[in-house]
CSV table of C-alpha atoms in Angstrom, one decimal:
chain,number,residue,atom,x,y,z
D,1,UNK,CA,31.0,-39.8,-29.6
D,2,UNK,CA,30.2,-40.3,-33.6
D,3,UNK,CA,30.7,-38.2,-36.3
D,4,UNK,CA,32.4,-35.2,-33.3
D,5,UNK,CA,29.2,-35.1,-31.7
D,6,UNK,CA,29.0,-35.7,-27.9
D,7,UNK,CA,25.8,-37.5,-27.1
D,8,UNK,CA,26.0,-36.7,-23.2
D,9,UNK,CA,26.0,-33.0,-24.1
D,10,UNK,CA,29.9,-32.6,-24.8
D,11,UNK,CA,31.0,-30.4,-27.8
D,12,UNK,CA,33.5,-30.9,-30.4
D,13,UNK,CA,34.4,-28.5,-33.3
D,14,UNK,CA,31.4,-26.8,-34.9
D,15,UNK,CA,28.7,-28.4,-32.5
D,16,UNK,CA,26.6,-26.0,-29.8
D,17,UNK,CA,26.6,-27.8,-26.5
D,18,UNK,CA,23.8,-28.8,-24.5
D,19,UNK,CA,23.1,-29.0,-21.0
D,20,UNK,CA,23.1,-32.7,-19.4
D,21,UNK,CA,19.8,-33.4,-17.7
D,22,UNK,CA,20.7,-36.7,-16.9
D,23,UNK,CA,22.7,-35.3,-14.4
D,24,UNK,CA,20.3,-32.8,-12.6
D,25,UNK,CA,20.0,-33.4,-9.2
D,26,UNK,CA,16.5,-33.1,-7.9
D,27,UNK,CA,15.1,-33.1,-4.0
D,28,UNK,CA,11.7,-35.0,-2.6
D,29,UNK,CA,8.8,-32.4,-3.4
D,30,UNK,CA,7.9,-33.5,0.4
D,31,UNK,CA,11.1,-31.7,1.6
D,32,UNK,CA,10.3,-28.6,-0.3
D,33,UNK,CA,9.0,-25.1,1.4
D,34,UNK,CA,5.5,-23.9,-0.4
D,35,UNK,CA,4.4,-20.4,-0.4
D,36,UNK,CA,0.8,-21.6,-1.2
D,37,UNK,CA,-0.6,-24.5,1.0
D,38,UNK,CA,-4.2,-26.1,0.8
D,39,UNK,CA,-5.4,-23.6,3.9
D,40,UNK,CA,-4.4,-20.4,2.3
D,41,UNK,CA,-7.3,-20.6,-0.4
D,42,UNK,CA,-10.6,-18.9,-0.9
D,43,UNK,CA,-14.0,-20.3,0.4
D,44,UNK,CA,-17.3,-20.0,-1.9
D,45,UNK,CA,-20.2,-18.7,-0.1
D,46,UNK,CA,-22.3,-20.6,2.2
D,47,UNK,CA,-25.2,-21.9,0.4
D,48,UNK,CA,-27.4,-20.9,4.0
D,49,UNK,CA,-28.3,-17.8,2.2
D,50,UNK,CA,-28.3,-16.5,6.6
D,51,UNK,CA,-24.9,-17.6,6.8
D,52,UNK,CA,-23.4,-15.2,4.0
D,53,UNK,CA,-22.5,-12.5,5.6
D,54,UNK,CA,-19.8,-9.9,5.4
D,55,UNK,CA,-17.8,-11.9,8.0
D,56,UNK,CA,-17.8,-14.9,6.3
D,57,UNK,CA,-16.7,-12.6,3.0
D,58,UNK,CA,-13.6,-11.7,4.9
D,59,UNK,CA,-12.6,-15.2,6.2
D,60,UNK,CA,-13.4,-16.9,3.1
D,61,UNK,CA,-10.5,-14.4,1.3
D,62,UNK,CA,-7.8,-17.0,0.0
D,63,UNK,CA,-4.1,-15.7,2.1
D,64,UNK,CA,-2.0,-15.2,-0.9
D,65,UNK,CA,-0.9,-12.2,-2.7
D,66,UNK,CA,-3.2,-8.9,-2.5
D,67,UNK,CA,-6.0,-11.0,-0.2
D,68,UNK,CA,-3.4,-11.6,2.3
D,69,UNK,CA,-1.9,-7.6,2.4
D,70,UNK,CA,-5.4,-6.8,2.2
D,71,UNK,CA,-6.2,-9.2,5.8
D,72,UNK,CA,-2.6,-8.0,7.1
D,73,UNK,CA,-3.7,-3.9,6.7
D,74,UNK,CA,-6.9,-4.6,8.6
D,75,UNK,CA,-5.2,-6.2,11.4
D,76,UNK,CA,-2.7,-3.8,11.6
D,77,UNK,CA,-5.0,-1.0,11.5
D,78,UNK,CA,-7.3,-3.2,14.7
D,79,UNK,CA,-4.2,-3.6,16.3
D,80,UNK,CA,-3.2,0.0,16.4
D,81,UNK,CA,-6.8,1.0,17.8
D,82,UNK,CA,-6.7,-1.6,20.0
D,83,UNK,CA,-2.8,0.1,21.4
D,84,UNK,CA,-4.1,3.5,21.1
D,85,UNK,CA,-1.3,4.4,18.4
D,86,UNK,CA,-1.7,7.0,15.2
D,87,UNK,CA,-3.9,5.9,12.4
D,88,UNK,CA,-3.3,8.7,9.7
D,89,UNK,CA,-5.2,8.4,6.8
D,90,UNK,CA,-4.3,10.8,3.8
D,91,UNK,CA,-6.4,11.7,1.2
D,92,UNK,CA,-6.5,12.9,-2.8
D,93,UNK,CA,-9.2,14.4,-4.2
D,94,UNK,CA,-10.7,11.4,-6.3
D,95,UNK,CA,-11.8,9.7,-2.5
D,96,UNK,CA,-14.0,12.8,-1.6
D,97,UNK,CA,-15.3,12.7,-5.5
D,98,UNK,CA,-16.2,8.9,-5.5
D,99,UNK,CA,-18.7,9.4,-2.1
D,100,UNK,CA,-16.5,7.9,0.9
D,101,UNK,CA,-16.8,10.9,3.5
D,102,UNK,CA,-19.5,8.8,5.4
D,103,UNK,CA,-17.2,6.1,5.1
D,104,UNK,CA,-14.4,7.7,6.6
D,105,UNK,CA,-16.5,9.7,9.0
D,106,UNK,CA,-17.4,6.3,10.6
D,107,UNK,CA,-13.7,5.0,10.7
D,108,UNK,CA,-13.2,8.3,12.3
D,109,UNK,CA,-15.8,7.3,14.8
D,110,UNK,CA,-14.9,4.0,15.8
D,111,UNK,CA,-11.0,5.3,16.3
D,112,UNK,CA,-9.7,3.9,13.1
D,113,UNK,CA,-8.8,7.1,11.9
D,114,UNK,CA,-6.9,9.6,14.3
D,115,UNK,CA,-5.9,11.6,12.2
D,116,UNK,CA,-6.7,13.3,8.7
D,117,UNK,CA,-4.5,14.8,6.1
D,118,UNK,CA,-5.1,15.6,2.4
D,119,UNK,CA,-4.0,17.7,-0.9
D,120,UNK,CA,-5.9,21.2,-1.4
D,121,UNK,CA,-8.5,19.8,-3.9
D,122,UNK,CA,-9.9,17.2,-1.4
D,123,UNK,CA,-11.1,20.2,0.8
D,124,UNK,CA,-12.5,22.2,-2.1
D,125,UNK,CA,-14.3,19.2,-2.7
D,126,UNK,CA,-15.4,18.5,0.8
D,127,UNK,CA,-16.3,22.2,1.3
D,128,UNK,CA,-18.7,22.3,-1.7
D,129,UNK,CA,-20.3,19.4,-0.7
D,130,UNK,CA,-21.0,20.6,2.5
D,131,UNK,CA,-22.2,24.0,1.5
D,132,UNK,CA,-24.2,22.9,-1.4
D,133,UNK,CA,-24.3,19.3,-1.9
D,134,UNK,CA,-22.6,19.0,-5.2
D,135,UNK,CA,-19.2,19.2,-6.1
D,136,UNK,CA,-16.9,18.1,-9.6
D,137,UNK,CA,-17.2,20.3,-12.7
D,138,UNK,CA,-17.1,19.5,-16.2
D,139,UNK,CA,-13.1,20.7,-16.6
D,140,UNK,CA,-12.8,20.4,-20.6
D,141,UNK,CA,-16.5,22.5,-20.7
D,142,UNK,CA,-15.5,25.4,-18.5
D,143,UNK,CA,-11.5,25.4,-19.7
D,144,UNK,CA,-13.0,26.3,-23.2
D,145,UNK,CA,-14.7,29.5,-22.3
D,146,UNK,CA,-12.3,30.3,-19.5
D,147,UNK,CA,-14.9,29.1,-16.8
D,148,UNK,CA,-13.4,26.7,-15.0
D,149,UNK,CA,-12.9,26.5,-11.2
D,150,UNK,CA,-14.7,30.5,-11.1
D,151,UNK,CA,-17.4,29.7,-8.9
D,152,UNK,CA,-17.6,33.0,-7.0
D,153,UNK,CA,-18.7,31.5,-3.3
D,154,UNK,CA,-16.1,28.4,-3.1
D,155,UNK,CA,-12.8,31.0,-3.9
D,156,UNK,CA,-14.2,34.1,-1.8
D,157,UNK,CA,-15.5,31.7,1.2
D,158,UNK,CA,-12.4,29.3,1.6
D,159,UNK,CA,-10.0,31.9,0.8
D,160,UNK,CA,-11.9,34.4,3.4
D,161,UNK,CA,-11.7,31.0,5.7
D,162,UNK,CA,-7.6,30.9,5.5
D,163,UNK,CA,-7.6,35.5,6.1
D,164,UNK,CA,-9.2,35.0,9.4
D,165,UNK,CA,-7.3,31.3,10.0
D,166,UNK,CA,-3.7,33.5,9.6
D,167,UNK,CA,-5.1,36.3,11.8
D,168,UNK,CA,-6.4,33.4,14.5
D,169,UNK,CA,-3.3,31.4,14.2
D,170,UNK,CA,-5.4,28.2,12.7
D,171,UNK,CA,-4.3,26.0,10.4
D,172,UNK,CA,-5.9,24.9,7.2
D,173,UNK,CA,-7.9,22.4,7.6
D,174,UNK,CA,-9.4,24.2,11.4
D,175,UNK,CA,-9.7,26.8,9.4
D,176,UNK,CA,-12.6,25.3,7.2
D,177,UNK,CA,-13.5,23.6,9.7
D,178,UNK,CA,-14.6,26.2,12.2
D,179,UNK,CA,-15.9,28.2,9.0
D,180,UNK,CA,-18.6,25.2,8.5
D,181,UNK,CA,-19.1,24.8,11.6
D,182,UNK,CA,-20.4,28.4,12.1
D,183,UNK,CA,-23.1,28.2,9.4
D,184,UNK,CA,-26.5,27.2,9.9
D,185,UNK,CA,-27.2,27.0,5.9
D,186,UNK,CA,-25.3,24.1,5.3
D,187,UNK,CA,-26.8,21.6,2.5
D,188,UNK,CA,-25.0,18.7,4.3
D,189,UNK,CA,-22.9,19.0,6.6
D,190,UNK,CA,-23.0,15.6,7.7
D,191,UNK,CA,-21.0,14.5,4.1
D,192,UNK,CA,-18.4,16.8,5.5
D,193,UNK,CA,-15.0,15.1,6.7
D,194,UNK,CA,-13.6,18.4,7.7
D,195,UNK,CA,-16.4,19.6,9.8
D,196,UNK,CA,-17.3,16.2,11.3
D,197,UNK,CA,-13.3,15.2,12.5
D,198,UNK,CA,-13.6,19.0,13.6
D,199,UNK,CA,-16.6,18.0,16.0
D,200,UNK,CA,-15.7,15.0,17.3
D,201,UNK,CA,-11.8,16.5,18.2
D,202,UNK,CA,-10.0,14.6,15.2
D,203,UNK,CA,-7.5,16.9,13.4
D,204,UNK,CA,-7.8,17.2,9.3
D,205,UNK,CA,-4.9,19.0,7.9
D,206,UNK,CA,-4.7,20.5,4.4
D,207,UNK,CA,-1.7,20.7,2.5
D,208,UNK,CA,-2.0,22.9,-0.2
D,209,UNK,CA,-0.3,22.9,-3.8
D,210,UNK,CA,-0.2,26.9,-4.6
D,211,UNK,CA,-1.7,27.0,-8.2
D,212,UNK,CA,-3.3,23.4,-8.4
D,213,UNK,CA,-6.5,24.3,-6.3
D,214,UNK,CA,-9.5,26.1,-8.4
D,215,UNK,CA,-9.2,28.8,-5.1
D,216,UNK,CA,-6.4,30.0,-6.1
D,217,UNK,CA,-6.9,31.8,-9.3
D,218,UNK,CA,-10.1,33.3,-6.9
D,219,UNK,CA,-9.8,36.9,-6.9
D,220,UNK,CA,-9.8,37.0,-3.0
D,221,UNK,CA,-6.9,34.3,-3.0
D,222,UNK,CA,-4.0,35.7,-0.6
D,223,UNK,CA,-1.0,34.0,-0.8
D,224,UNK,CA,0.2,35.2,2.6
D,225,UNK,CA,-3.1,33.3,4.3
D,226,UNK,CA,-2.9,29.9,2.2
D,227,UNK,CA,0.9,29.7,3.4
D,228,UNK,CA,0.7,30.4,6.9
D,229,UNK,CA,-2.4,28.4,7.5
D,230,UNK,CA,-1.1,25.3,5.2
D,231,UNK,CA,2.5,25.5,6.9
D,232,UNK,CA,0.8,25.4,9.9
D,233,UNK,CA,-0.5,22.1,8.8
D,234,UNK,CA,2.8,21.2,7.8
D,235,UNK,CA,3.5,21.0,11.8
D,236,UNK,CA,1.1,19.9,12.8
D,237,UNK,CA,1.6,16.9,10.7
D,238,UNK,CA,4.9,16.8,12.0
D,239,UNK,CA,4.1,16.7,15.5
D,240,UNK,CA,1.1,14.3,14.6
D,241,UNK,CA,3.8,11.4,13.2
D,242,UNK,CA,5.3,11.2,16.4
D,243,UNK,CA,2.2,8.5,17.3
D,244,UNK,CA,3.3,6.2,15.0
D,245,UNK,CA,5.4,4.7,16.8
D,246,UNK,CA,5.7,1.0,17.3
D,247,UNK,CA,2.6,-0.3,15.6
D,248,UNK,CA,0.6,3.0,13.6
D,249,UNK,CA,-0.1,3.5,10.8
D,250,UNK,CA,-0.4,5.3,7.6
D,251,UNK,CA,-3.1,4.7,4.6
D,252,UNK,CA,-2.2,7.2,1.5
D,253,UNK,CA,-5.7,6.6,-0.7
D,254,UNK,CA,-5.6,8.0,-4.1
D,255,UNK,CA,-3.0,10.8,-3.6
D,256,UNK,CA,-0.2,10.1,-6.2
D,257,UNK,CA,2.1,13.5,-5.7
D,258,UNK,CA,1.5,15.8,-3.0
D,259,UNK,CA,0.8,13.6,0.1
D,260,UNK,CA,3.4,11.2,-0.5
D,261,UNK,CA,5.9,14.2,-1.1
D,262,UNK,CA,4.5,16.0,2.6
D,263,UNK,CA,4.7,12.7,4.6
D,264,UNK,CA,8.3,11.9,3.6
D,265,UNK,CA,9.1,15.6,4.2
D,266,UNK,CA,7.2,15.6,7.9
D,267,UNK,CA,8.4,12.4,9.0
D,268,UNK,CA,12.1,13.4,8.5
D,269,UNK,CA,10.8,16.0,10.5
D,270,UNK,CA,9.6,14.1,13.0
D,271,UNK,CA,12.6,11.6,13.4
D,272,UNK,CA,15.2,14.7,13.6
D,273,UNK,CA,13.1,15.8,16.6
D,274,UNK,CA,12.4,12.3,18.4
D,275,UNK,CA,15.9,10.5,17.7
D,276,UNK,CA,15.2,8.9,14.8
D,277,UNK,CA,11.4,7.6,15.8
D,278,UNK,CA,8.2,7.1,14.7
D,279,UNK,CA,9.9,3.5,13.4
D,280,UNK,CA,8.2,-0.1,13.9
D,281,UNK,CA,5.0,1.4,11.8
D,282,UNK,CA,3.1,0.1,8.8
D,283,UNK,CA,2.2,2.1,5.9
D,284,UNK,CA,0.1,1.2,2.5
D,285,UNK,CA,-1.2,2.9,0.1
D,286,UNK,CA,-4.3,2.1,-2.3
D,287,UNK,CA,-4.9,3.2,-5.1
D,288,UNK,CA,-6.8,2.3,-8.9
D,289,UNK,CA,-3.0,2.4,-10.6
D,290,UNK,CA,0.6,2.1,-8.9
D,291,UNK,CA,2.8,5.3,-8.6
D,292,UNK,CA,6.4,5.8,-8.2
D,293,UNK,CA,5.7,8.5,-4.9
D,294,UNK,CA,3.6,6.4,-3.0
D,295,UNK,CA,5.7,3.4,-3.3
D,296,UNK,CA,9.0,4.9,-2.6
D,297,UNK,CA,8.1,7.8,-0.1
D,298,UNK,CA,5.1,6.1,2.0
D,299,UNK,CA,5.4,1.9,1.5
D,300,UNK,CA,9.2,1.2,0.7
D,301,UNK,CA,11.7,4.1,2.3
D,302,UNK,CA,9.8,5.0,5.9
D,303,UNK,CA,9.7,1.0,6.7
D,304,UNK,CA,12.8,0.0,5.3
D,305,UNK,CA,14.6,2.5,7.2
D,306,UNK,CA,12.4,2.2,10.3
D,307,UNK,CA,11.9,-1.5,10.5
D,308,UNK,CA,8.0,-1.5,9.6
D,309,UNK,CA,5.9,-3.3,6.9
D,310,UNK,CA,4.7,-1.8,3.6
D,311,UNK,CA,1.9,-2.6,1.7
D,312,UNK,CA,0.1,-2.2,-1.8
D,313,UNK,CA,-3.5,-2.2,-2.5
D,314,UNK,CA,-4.8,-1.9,-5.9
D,315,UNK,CA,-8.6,-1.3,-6.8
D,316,UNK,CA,-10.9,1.7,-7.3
D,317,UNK,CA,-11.2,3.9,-4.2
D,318,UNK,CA,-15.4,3.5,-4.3
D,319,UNK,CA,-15.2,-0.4,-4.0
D,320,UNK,CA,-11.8,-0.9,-1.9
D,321,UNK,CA,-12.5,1.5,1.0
D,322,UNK,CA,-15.8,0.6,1.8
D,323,UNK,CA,-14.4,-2.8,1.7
D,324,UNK,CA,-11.5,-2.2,3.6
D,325,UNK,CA,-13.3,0.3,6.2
D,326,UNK,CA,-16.1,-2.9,6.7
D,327,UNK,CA,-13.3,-5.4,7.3
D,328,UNK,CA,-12.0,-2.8,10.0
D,329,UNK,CA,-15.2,-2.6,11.5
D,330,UNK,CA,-15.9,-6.5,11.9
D,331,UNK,CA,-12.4,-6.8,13.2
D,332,UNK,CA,-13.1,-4.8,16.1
D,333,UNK,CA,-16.3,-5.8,16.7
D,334,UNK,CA,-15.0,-9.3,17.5
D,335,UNK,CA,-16.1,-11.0,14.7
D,336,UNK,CA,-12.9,-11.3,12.5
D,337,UNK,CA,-10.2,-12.4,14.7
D,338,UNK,CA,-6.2,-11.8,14.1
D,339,UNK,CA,-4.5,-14.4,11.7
């Protein structure tokens, strides 16, 4: 020590002390666990121009971080075809918007969606699309002369649909479903996820927001009919998460509120009737932005208290779907195996 000051890091009146570093103790970087090794990273593409295809896009993904949950989603949702378990996709509005009914008709196809569930606007999109082939308004135009969401047919068809639904003791979504599927003027009713799960005996539920659909402020709305036919749903959801069990699972795409609010809601249903099952699932949500709902109420509370696996997924619907739904595809085609 001179003048009071410790050179080894000691202090003496006045001085700030420092930490030692001669004395760290440090271990052999050979004895040390990595969470990134040499085979987790990416590939570049083949230069064989015949060798780069969508396979080798898939097994060149580097397995770290949102690659990896990305890889571990498709397997899961391979596997649970594969087991013959629940695969419940549920939808916002934005995924019908951005083009991805044939998408998801395909996955619906091939198994890899068993069931469908989805906020109001989602069907009024699905519906006009069907009926007319366009669908998506200009808001800010029509909310300045008091014009938006008025189109006559939409509000007096659907909410004509949901009358005769509560009178047949249909739900929602069978509802429009069995409305489409009696028309022979439809523009294209091969976009339609609600009247193509309808024909090939997948169930698509609507679950209704009263107020946040444009068919609501219809005059031919009828609260009576949008309650019984979308609690109806609500069941039916219910009973549907009981097929989760030991290796489903659940996809929320672009749904930031209402579905995440109605799953939580119908799978505490669904435990309370089944003794605390469906557990052992996985669930993920994708979306462009992360949201406090579908973290909490579909990735982190359902797994954590029912020993699944949760996963994020971040990108824009148009671009990650197609991506993931191709992935899906090659997996059970053989040509991606299980990591």
């Amino acid at each position: 020590m001179e003048d009071g000051i410790d050179n080894q890091g000691g202090s003496a009146a006045g001085q700030i002390p420092e930490a030692d570093l001669s004395r760290v103790r440090t271990v052999p970087v050979g004895g040390r666990p990595n969470k990134v090794l040499a085979e987790h990273f990416a590939a570049p593409p083949p230069m064989d121009a015949e060798a780069r295809t969508f396979n080798a896009f898939v097994r060149s993904l580097p397995h770290v971080l949102q690659a990896e949950s990305f890889l571990a989603v498709v397997d899961a949702i391979a596997s649970a075809v594969e087991r013959r378990r629940t695969v419940l996709w549920m939808l916002g509005g934005h995924v019908v918007k951005t083009g991805l009914g044939p998408v998801l008709i395909d996955l619906v196809r091939r198994g890899a969606i068993t069931h469908l569930a989805s906020n109001g606007s989602a069907g009024v999109h699905d519906y006009e699309m069907a009926r007319w082939g366009g669908t998506s308004e200009d808001v800010e135009a029509g909310l300045a002369d008091g014009s938006f969401g008025m189109a006559d047919e939409t509000g007096r068809d659907m909410n004509g649909a949901f009358t005769r639904g509560m009178r047949e003791g249909w739900g929602m979504g069978e509802s429009l479903a069995r409305d489409l599927d009696g028309r022979d003027d439809l523009a294209y009713p091969d976009l339609s996820l609600l009247l193509q799960s309808y024909r090939l005996g997948v169930q698509y539920t609507l679950h209704p927001a009263l107020g946040a659909e444009i068919i609501h402020q219809h005059p031919a709305a009828d609260g009576a009919a949008i309650g019984d036919t979308g609690h109806r749903d609500f069941r039916r959801l219910s009973a549907a998460l009981a097929g989760l069990d030991d290796g489903g699972v659940v996809v929320n795409v672009g749904s930031a509120v209402v579905m995440p609010e109605v799953f939580l809601k119908a799978l505490t249903v669904a435990r309370n009737l089944h003794g605390g099952a469906p557990r052992g699932f996985t669930a993920c949500d994708l979306d462009m932005n992360r949201h406090y709902r579908p973290r909490v109420n579909v990735v982190e509370r359902p797994t954590r208290s029912g020993g699944g696996r949760g996963f994020s997924l971040t990108g824009h619907h148009e671009i990650m779907v197609p991506l993931l739904a191709w992935a899906i595809a090659e997996r059970l085609d053989g040509s991606v195996g299980a990591e």
